[in-house]
Short mmCIF file of N, CA and C in Angstrom, two decimals:
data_model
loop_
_atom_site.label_atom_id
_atom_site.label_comp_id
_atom_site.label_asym_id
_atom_site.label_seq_id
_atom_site.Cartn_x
_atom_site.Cartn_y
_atom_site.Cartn_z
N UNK A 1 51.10 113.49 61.34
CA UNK A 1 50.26 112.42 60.85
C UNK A 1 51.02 111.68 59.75
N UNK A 2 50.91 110.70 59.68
CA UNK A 2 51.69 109.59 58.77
C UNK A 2 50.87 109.61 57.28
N UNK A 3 51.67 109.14 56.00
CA UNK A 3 51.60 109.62 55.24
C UNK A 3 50.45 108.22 54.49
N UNK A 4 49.57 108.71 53.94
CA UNK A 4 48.36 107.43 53.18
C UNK A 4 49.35 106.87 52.07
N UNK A 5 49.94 105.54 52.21
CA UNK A 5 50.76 104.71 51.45
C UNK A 5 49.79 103.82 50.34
N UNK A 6 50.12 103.22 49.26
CA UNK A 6 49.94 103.09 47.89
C UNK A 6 50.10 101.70 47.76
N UNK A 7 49.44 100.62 47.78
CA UNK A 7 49.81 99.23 47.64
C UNK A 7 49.63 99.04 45.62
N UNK A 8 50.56 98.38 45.20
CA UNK A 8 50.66 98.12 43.94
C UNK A 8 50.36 96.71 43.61
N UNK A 9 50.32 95.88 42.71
CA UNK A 9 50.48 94.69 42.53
C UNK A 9 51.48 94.35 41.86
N UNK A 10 52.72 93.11 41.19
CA UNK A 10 54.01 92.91 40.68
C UNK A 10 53.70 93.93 39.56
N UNK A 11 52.91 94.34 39.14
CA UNK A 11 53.14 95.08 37.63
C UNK A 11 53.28 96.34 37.83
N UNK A 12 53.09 97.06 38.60
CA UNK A 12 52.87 98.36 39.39
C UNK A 12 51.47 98.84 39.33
N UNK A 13 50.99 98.48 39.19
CA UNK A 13 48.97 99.09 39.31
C UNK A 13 48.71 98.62 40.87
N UNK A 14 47.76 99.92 40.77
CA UNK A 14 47.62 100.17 42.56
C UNK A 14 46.49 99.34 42.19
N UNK A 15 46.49 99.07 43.87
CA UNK A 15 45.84 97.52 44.31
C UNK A 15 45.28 97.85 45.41
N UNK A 16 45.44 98.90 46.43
CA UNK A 16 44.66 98.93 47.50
C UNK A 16 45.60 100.39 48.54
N UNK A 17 44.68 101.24 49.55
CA UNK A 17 45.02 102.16 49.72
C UNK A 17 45.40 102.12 51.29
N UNK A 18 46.29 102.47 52.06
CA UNK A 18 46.82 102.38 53.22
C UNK A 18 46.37 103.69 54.04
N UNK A 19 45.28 103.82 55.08
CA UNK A 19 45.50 104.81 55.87
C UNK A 19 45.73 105.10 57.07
N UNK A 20 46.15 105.86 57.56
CA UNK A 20 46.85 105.99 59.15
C UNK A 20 45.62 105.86 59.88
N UNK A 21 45.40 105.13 60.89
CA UNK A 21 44.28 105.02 62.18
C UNK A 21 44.12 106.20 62.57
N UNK A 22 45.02 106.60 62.78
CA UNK A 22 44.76 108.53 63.64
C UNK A 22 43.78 109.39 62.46
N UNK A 23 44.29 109.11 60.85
CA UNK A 23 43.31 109.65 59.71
C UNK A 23 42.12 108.81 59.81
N UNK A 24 41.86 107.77 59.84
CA UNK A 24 40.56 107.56 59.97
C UNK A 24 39.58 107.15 60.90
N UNK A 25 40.50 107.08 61.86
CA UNK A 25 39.27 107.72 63.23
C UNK A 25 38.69 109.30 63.26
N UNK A 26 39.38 110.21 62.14
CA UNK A 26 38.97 111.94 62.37
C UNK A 26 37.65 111.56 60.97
N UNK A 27 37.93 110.73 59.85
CA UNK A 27 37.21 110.43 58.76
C UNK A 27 35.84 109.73 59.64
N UNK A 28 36.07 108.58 60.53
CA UNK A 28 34.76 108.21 60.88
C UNK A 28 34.30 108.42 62.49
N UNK A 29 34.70 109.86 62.67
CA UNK A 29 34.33 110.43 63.88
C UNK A 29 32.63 110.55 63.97
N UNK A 30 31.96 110.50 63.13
CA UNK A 30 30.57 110.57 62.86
C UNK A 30 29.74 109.44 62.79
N UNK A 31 29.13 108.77 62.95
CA UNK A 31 28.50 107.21 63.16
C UNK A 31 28.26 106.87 61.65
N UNK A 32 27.57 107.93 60.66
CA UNK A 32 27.55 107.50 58.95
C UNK A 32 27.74 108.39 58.59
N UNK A 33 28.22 108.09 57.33
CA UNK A 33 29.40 108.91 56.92
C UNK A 33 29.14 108.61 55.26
N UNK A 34 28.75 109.44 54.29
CA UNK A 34 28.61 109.16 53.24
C UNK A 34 29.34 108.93 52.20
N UNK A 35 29.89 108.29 51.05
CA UNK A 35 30.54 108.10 50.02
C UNK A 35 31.33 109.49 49.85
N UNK A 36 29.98 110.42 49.45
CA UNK A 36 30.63 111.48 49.05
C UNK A 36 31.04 112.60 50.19
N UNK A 37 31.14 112.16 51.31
CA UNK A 37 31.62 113.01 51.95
C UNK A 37 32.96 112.23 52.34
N UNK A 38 33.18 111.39 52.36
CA UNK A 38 34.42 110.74 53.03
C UNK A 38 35.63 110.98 51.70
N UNK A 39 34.72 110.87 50.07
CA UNK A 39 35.41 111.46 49.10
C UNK A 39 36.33 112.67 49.76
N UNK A 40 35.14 113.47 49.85
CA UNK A 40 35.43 115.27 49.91
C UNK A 40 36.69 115.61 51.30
N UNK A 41 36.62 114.34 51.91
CA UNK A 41 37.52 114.19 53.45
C UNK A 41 38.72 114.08 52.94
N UNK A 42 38.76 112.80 52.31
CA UNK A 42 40.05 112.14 52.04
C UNK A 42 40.81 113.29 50.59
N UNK A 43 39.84 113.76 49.96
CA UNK A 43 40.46 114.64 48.81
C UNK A 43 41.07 115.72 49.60
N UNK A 44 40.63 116.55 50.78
CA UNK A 44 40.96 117.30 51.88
C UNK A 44 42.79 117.43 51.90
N UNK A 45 42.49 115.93 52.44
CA UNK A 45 43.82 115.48 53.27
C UNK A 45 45.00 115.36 52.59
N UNK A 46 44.45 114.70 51.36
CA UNK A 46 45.83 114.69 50.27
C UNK A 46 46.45 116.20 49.83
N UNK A 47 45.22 117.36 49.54
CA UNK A 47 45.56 118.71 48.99
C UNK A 47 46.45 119.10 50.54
N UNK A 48 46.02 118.84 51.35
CA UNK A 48 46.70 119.57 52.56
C UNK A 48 48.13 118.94 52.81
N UNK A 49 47.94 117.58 52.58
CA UNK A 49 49.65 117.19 52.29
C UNK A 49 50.42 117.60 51.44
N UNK A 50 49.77 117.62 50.24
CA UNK A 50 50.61 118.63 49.10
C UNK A 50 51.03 119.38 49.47
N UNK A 51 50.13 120.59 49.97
CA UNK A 51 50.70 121.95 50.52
C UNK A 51 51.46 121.84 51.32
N UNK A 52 51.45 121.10 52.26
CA UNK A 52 52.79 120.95 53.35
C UNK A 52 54.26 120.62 53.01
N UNK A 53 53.95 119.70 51.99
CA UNK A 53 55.51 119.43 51.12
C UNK A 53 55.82 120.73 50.22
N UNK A 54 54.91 121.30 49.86
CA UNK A 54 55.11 122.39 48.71
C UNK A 54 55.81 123.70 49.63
N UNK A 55 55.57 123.79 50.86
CA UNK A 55 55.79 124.84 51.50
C UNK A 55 57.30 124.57 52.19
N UNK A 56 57.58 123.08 52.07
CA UNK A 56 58.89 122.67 52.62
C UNK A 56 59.86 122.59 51.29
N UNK A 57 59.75 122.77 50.14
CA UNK A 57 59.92 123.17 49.09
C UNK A 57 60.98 124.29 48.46
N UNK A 58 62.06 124.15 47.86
CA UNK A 58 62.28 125.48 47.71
C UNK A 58 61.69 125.89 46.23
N UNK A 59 61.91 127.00 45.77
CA UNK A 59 61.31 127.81 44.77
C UNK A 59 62.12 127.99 43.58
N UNK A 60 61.46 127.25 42.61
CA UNK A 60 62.19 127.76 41.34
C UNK A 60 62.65 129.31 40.94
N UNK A 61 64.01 129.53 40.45
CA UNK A 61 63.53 131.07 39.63
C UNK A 61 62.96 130.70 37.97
N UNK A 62 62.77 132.08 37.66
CA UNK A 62 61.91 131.11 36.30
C UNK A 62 62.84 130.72 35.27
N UNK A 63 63.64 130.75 35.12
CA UNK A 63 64.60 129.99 34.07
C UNK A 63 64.50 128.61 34.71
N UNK A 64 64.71 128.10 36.05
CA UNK A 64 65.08 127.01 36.54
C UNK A 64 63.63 125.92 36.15
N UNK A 65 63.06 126.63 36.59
CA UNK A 65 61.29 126.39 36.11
C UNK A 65 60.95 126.32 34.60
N UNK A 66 61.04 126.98 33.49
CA UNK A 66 61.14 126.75 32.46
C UNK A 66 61.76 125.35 32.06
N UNK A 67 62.92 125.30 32.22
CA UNK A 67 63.68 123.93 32.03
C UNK A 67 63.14 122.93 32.78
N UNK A 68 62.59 122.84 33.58
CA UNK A 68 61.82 121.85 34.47
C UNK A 68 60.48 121.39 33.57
N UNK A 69 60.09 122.46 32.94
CA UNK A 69 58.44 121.96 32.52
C UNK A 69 59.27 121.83 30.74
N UNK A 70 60.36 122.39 30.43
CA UNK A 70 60.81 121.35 29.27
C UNK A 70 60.76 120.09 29.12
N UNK A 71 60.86 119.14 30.36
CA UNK A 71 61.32 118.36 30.85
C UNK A 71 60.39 117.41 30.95
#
C-alpha cells in the first residue's frame, strides 16, 4: 500500500493530506462512517506504518542510542 503523502504550502505548513484510493476505499467500505471512527482508522494506519519501517530498521546498541537521544 502506498504511503499517505503531506501537501505543504511555500512556507512549509501542511496544507492538505494525500491518501492512496486502495486506503480509502478499506476507510469507506461502510456507507457512514463517523468522524471518530475514520479518526481511529486513519490513526490505525499510520501506527502500522511506523511499525513496518521500525521492523525494517536496524537496532541501536545502547551507547549508539544514547548519543542519538543526545542529539
Amino acid at each position: 500500500m502506498s504511503e499517505i503523502e503531506y501537501l505543504t504550502d511555500k512556507n512549509g505548513q501542511p496544507k492538505a493530506i494525500v491518501i492512496p484510493i486502495e486506503f480509502w476505499r478499506q476507510l469507506f467500505a461502510e456507507e457512514e462512517i463517523s468522524l471518530a471512527e475514520l479518526s481511529e482508522k486513519l490513526e490505525d494506519y499510520c501506527l502500522n506504518k511506523a511499525m513496518d519501517e521500525a521492523k525494517q530498521t536496524p537496532l541501536l546498541d545502547r551507547e549508539a542510542a544514547l548519543k542519538y537521544l543526545e542529539e
